[in-house]
mmCIF file of C-alpha atoms in Angstrom:
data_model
loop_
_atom_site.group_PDB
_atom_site.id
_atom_site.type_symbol
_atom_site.label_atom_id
_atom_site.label_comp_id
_atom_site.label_asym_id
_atom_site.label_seq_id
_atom_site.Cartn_x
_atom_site.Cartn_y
_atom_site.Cartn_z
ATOM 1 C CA UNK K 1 16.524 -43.868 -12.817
ATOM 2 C CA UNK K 2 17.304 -40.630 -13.035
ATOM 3 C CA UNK K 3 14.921 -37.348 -15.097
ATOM 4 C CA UNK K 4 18.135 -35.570 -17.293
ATOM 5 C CA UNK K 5 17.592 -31.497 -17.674
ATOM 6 C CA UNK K 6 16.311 -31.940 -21.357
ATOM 7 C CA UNK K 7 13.684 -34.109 -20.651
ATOM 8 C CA UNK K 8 10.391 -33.690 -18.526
ATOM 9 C CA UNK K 9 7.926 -36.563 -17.138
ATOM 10 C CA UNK K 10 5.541 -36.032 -19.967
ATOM 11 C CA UNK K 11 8.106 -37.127 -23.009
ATOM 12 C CA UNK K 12 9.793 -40.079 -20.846
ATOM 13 C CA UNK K 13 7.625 -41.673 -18.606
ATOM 14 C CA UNK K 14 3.512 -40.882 -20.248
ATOM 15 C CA UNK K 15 3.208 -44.902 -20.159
ATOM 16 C CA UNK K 16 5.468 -45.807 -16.891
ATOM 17 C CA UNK K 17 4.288 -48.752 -14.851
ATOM 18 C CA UNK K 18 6.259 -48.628 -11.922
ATOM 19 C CA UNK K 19 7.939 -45.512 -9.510
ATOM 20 C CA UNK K 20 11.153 -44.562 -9.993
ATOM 21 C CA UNK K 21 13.424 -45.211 -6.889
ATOM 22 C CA UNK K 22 14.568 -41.612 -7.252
ATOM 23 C CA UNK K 23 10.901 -40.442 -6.683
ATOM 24 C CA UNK K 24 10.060 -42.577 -3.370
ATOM 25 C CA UNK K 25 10.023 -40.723 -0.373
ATOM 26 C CA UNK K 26 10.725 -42.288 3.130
ATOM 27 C CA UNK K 27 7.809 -43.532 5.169
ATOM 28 C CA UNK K 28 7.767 -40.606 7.538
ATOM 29 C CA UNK K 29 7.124 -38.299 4.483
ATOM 30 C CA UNK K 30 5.201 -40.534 2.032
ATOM 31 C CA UNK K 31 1.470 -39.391 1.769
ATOM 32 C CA UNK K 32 0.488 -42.837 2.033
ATOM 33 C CA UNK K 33 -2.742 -44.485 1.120
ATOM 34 C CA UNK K 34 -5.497 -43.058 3.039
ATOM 35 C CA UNK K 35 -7.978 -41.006 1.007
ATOM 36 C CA UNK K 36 -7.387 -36.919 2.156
ATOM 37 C CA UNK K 37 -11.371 -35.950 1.892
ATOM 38 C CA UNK K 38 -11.668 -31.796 0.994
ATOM 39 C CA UNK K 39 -12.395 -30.045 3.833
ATOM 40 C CA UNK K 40 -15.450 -28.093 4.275
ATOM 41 C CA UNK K 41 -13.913 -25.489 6.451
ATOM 42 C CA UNK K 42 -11.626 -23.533 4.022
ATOM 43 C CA UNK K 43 -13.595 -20.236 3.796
ATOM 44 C CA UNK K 44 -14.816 -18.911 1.198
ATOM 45 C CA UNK K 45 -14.564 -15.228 0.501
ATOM 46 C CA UNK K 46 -17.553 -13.485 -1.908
ATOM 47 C CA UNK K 47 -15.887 -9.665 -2.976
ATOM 48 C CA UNK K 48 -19.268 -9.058 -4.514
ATOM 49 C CA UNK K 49 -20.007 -5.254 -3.031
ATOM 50 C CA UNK K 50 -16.472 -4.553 -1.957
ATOM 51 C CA UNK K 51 -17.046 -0.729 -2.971
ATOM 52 C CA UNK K 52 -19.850 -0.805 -1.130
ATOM 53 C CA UNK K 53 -21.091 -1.274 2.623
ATOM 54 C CA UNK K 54 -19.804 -5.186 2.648
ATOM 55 C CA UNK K 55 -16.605 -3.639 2.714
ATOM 56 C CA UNK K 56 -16.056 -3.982 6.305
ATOM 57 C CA UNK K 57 -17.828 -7.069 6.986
ATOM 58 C CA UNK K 58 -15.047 -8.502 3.658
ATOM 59 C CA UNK K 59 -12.382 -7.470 5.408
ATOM 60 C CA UNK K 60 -13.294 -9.490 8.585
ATOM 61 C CA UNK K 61 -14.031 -12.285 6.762
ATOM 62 C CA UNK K 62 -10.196 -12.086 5.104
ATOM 63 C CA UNK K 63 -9.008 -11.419 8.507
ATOM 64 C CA UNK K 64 -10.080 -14.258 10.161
ATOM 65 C CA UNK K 65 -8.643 -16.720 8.385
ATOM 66 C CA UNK K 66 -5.199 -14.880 7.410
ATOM 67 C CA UNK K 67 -4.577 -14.901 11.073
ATOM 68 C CA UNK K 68 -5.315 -18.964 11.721
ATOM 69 C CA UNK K 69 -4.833 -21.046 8.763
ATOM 70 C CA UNK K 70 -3.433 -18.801 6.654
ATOM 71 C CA UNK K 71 -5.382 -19.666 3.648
ATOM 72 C CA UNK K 72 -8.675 -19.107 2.086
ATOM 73 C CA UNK K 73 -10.813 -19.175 -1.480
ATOM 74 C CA UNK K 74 -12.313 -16.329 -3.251
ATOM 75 C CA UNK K 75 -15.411 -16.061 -5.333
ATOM 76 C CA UNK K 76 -16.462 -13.247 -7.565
ATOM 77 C CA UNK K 77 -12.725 -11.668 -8.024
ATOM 78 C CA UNK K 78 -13.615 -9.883 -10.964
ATOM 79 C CA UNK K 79 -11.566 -12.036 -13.531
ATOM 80 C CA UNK K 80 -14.039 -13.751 -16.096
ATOM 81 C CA UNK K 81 -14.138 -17.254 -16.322
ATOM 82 C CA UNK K 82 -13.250 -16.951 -20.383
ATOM 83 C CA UNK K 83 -10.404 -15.512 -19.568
ATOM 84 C CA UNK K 84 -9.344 -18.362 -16.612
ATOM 85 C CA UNK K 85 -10.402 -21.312 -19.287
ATOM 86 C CA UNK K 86 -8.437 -19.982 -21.853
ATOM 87 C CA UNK K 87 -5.626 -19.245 -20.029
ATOM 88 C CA UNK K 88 -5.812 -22.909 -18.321
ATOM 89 C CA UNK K 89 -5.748 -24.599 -21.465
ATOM 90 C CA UNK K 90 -2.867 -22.387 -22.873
ATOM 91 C CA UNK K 91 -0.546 -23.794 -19.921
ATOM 92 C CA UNK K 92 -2.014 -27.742 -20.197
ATOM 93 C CA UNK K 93 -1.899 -27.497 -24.286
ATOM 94 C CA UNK K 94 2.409 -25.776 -23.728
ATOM 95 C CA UNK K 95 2.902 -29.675 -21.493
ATOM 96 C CA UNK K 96 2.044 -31.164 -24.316
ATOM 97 C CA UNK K 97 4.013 -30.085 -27.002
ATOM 98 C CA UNK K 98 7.230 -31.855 -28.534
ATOM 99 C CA UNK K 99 10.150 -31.467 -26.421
ATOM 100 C CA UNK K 100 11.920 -29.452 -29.501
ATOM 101 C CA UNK K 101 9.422 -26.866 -28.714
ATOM 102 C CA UNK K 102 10.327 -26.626 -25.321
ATOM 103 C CA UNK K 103 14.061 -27.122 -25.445
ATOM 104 C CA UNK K 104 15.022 -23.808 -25.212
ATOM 105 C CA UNK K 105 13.015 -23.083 -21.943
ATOM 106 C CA UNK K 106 14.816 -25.925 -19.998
ATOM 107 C CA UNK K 107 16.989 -24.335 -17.161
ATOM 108 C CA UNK K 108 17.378 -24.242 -13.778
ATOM 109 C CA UNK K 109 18.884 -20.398 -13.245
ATOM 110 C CA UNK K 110 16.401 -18.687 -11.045
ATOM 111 C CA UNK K 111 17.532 -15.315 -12.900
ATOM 112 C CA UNK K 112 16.249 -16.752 -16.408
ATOM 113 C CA UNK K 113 12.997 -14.444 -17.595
ATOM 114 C CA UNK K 114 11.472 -17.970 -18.879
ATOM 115 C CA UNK K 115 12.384 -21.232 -17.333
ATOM 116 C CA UNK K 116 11.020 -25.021 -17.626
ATOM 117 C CA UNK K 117 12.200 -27.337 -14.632
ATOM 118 C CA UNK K 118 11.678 -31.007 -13.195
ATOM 119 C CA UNK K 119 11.458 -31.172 -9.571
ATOM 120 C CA UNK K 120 12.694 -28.442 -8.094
ATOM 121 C CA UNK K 121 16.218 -26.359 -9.136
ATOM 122 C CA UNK K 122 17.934 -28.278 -6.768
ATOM 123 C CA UNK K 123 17.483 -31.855 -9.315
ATOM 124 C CA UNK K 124 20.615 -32.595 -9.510
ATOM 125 C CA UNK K 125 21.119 -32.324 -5.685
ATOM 126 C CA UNK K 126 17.887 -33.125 -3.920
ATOM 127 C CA UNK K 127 18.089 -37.128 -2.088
ATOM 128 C CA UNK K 128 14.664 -37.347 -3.880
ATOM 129 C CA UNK K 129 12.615 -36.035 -6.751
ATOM 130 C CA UNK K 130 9.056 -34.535 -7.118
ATOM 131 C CA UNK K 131 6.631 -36.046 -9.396
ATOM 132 C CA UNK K 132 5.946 -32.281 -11.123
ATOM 133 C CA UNK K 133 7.483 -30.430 -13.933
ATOM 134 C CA UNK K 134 7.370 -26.861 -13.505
ATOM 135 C CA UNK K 135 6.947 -23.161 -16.225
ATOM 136 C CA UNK K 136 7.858 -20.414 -14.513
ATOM 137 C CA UNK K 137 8.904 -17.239 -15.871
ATOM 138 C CA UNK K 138 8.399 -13.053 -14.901
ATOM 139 C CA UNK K 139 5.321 -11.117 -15.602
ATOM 140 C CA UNK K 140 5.465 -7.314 -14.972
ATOM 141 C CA UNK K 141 5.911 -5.368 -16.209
ATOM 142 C CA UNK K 142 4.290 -6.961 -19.217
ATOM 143 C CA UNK K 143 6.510 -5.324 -22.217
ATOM 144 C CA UNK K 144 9.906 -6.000 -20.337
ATOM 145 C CA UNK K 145 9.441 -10.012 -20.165
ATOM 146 C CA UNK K 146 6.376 -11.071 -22.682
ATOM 147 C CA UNK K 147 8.601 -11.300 -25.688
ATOM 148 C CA UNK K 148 10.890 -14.146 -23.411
ATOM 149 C CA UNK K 149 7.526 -16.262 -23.265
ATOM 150 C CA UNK K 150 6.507 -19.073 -25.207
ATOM 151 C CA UNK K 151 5.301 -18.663 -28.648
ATOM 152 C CA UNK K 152 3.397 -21.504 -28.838
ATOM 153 C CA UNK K 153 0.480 -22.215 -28.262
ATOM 154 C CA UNK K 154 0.239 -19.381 -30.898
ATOM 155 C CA UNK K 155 -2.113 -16.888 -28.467
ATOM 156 C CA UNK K 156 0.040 -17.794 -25.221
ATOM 157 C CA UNK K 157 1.556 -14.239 -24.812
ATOM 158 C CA UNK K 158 -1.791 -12.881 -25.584
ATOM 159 C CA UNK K 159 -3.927 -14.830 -23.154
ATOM 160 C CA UNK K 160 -1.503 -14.701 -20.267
ATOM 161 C CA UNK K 161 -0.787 -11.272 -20.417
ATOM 162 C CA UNK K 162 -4.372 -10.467 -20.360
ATOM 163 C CA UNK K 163 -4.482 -13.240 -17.127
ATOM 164 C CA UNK K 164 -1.190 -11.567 -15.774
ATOM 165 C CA UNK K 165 -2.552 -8.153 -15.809
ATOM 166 C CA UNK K 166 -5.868 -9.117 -13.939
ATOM 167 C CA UNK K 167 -4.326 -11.241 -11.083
ATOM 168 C CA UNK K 168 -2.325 -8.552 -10.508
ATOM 169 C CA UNK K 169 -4.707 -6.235 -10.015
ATOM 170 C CA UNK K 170 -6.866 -8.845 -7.738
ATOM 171 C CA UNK K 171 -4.200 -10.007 -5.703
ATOM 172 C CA UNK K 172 -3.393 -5.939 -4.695
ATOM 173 C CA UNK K 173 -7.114 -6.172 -4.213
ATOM 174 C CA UNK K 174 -6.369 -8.406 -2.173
ATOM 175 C CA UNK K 175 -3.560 -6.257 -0.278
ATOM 176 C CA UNK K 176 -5.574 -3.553 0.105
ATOM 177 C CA UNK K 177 -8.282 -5.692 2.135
ATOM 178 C CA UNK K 178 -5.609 -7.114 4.594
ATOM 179 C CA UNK K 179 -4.144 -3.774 4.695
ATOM 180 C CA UNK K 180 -7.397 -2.156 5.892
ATOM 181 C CA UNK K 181 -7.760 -5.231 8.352
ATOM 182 C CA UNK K 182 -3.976 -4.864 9.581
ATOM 183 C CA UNK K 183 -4.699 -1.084 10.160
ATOM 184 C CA UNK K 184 -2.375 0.267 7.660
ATOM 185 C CA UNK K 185 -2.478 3.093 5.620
ATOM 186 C CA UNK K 186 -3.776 2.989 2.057
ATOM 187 C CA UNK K 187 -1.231 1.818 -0.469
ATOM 188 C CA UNK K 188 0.702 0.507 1.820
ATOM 189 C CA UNK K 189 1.644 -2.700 -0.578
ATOM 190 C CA UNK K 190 1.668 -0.786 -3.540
ATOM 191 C CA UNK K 191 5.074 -0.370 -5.528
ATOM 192 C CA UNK K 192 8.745 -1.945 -4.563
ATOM 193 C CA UNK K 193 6.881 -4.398 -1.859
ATOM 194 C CA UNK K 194 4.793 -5.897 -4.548
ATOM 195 C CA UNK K 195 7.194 -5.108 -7.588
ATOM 196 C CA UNK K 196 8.080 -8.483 -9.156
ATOM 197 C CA UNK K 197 5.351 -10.906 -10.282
ATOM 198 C CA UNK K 198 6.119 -14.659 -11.300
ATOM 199 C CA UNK K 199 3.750 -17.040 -13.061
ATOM 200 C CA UNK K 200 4.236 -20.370 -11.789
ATOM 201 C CA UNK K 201 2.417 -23.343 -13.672
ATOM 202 C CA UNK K 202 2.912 -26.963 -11.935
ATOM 203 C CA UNK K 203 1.933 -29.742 -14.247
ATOM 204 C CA UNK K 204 1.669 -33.403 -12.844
ATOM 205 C CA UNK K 205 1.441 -36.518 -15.032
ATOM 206 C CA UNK K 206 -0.805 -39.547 -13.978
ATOM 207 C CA UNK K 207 1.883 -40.740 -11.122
ATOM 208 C CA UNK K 208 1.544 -44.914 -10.375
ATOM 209 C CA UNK K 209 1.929 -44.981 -6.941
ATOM 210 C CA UNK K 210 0.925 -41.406 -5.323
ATOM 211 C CA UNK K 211 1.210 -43.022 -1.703
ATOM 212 C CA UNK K 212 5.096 -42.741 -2.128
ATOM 213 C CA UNK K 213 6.123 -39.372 -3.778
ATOM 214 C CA UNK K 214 4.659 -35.809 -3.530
ATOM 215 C CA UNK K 215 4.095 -33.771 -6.500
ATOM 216 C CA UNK K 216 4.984 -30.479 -4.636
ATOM 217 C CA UNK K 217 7.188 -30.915 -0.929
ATOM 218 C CA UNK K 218 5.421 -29.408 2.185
ATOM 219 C CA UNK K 219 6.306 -25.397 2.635
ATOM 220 C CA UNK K 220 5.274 -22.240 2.632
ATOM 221 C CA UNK K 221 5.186 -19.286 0.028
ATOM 222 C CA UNK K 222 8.492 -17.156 0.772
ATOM 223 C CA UNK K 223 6.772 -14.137 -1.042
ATOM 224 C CA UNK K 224 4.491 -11.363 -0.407
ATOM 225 C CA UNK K 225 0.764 -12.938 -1.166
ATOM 226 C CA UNK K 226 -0.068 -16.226 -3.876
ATOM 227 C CA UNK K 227 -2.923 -17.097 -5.561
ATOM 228 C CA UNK K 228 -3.824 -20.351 -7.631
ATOM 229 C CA UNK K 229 -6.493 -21.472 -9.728
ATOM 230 C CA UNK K 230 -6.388 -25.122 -9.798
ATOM 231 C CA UNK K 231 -8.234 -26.433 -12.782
ATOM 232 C CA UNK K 232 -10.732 -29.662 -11.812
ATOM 233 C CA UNK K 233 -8.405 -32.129 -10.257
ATOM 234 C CA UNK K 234 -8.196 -32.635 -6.724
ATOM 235 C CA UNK K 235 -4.531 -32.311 -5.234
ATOM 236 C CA UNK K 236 -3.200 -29.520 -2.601
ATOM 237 C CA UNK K 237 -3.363 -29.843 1.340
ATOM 238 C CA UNK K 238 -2.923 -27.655 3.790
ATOM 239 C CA UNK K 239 -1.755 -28.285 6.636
ATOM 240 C CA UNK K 240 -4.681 -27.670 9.570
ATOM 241 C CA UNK K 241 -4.368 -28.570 13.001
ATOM 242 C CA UNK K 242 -1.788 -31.322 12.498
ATOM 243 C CA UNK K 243 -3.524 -33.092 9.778
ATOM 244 C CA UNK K 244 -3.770 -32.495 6.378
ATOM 245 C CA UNK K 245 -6.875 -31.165 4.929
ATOM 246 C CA UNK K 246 -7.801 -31.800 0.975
ATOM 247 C CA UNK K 247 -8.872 -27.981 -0.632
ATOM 248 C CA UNK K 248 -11.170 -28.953 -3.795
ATOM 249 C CA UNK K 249 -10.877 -27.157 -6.624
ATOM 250 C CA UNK K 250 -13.749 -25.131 -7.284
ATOM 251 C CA UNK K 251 -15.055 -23.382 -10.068
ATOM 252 C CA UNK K 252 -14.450 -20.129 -10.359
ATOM 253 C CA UNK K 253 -12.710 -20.262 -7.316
ATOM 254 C CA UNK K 254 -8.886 -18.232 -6.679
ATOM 255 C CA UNK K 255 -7.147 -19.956 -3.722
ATOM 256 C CA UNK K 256 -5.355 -17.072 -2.135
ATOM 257 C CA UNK K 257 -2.373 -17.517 0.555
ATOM 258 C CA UNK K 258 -0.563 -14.971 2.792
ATOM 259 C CA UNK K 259 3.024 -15.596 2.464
ATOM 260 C CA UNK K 260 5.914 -15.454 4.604
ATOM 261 C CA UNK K 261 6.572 -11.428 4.203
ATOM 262 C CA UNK K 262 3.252 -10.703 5.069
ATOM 263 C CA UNK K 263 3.736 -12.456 8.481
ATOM 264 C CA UNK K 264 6.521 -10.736 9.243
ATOM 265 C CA UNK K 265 5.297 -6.771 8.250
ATOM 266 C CA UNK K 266 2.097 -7.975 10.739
ATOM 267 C CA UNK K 267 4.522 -9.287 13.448
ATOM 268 C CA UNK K 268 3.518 -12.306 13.504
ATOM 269 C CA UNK K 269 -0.142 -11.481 13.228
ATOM 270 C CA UNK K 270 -0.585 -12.940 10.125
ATOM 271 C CA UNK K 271 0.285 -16.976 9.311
ATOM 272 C CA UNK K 272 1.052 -18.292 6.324
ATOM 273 C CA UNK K 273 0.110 -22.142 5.576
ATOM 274 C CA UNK K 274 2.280 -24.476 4.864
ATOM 275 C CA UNK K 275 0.837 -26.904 1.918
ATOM 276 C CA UNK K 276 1.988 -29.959 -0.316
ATOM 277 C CA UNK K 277 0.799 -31.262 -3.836
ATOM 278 C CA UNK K 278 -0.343 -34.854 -3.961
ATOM 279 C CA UNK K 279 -0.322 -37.031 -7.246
ATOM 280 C CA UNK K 280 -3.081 -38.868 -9.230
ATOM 281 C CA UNK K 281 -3.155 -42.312 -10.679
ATOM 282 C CA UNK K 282 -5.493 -41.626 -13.494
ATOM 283 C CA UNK K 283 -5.264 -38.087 -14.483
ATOM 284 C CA UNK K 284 -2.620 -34.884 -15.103
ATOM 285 C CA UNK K 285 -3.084 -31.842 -13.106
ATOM 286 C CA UNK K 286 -2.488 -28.278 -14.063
ATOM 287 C CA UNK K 287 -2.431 -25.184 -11.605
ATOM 288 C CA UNK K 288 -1.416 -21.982 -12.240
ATOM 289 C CA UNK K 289 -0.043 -20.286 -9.319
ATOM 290 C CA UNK K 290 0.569 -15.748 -9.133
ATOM 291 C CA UNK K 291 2.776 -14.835 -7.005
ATOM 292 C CA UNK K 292 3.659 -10.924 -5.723
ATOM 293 C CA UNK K 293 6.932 -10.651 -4.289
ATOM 294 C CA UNK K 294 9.084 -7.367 -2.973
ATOM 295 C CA UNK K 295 12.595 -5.734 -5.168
ATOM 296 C CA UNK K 296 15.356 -7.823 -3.647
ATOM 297 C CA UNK K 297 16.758 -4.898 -2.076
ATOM 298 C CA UNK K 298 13.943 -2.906 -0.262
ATOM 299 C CA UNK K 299 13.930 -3.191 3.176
ATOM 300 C CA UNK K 300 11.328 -5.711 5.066
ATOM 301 C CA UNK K 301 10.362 -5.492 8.225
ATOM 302 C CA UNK K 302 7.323 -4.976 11.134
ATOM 303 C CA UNK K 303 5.113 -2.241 9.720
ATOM 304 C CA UNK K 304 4.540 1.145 11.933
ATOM 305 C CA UNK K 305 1.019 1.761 13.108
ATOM 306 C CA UNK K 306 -0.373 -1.914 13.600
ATOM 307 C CA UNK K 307 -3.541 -2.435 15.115
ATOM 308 C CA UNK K 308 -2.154 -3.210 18.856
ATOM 309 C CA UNK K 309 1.294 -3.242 17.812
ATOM 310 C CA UNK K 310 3.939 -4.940 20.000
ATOM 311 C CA UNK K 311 7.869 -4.975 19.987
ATOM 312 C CA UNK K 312 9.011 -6.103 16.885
ATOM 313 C CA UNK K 313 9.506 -9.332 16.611
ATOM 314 C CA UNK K 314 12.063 -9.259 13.441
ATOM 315 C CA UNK K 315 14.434 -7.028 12.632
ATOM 316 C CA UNK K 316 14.685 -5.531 8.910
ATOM 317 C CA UNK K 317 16.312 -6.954 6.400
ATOM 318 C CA UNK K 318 15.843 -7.130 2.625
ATOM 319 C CA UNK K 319 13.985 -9.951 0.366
ATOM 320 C CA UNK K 320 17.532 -11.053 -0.816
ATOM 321 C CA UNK K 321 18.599 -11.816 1.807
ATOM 322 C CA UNK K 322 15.694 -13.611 3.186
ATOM 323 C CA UNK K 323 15.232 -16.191 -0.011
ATOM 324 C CA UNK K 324 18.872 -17.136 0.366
ATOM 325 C CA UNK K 325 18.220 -17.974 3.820
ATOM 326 C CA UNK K 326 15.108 -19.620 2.563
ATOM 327 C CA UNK K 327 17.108 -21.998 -0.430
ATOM 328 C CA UNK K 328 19.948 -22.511 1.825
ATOM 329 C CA UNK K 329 17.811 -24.289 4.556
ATOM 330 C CA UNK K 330 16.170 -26.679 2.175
ATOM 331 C CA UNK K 331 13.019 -23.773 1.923
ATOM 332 C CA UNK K 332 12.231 -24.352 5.779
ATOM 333 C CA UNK K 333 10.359 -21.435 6.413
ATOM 334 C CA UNK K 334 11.054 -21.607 9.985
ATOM 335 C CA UNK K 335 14.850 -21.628 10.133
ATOM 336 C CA UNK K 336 14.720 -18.605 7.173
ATOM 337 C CA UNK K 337 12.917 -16.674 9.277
ATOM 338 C CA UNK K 338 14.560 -17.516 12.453
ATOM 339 C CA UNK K 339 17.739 -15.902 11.032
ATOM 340 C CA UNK K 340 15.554 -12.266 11.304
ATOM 341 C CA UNK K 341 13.967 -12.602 14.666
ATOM 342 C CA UNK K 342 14.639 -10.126 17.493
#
């Protein structure tokens, strides 16, 4: 049974009983049945006083887990929570409208300003579907994309362009902090590294067997720095010392990642986790992901002046070139990246 371009999970399948073959992974990749508790040891970063003398202590406390798991939570990041909730139930109330309403988003050209996608944009090739439809379209600056949004819910474009504006400016917050930590001068992230910002809203219907399918495939970020808000329902991993550790949502709560260019302008200083989405049996679940990525064409590579810098372990190359290494090899991080190193 296959999910045709048109169509998305919610419209065909809110009342389906069984997995579709298409959508059941092999046993070596299936999450199986074993509860995934959420971990207690995903730190939690409070920005409260970052203008003041916490500002070094912050930056340690960023640090520290940017260089092991390559992952960490954020409280008090200046973006209220009306503002969150509203934009949250923007995104869940756009999944549920009639598929006439959403027609004209349905594509799967990564150059589109506004797209709407099952799976992933490989569908029509990949040996086996995710359980996930997917909104993604381009977010600064504001005027050049808003008016290739959604209309409806009637105050989308308001409400996520006042969301889009403020996760930018925390997640070059954000930046700025691993900047200072990486020894680098100030501004360093600022302008054609950090130039094109995607929203990227996965929605997951009630799935009936989440031991076979994934709602998101393991991987990591090929951009410059993510951030998600999950909503309330339990459902990304991270990988952690081989196993893989449950993050709960939490309320007023950013997850923030380090992505792939990040490790490579630290030389390798930095990781960036590799996660997954699992399903649920009894509920949908909405995130809404930020991401920060460079111009296609700047050049990326090691930055000068690192704290204890080494040879440089990649050569340059530009953020073009790097995602089509990153699509071509099935988004393996490793063999994209392995194309750059020295």
């Amino acid at each position: 049974m296959s999910m045709p371009l048109e169509g998305s999970h919610f419209e065909l399948w809110s009342n389906v009983q069984a997995l579709p073959e298409s959508y059941v992974f092999p046993p070596e990749r299936r999450p199986g049945t074993d509860e995934i508790l959420a971990s207690k040891d995903i730190p939690i970063i409070d920005l409260e006083g970052i203008d003041g003398p916490r500002r070094f202590e912050i930056v340690q406390h960023i640090m520290k887990p940017s260089q092991n798991c390559g992952l960490f939570q954020v409280i008090n990041h200046g973006v209220s929570r009306d503002l969150t909730d509203q934009t949250m139930r923007n995104f869940q109330e756009f999944f549920t409208l009639p598929a006439e309403l959403k027609a004209r988003f349905y594509s799967n050209d990564l150059n589109s300003s506004c797209r709407l996608y099952t799976s992933t944009l490989n569908y029509e090739k990949e040996d086996t579907h995710y359980w996930r439809d997917n909104l993604t379209h381009r977010c600064h600056p504001l005027e050049d994309h808003i008016d290739h949004w959604p209309e409806n819910p009637p105050d989308y474009r308001n409400v996520v362009g006042k969301y889009s504006i403020e996760a930018r400016k925390f997640l070059l917050t954000m930046l700025e902090l691993i900047g200072e930590g990486m020894g680098l001068e100030t501004g360093y992230f600022e302008g054609e590294l950090s130039k094109t910002q995607l929203v990227s809203v996965n929605h997951h219907i009630p799935c009936p067997d989440p031991s076979l399918t994934l709602g998101m495939p393991e991987h990591c970020d090929p951009n410059l720095i993510s951030m998600l808000q999950q909503g309330d329902v339990c459902g990304l991993q991270v990988l952690k010392d081989g196993r893989w550790i449950g993050i709960a949502p939490l309320r007023d709560t950013f997850v923030v990642i380090p992505s792939l260019q990040l490790r490579v302008i630290s030389n390798g200083k930095l990781a960036s986790a590799v996660h997954r989405v699992v399903t649920n049996s009894k509920v949908s679940r909405t995130t809404i992901g930020i991401f920060l990525t460079p111009s296609n064409d700047i050049e990326i590579r090691p930055a000068d002046g690192l704290h204890g810098s080494l040879t440089p372990m990649y050569r340059g190359y530009t953020y073009k070139e790097l995602f089509s290494r990153f699509t071509g090899n099935d988004c393996d991080a490793e063999k994209a990246l392995g194309c750059f190193k020295l």
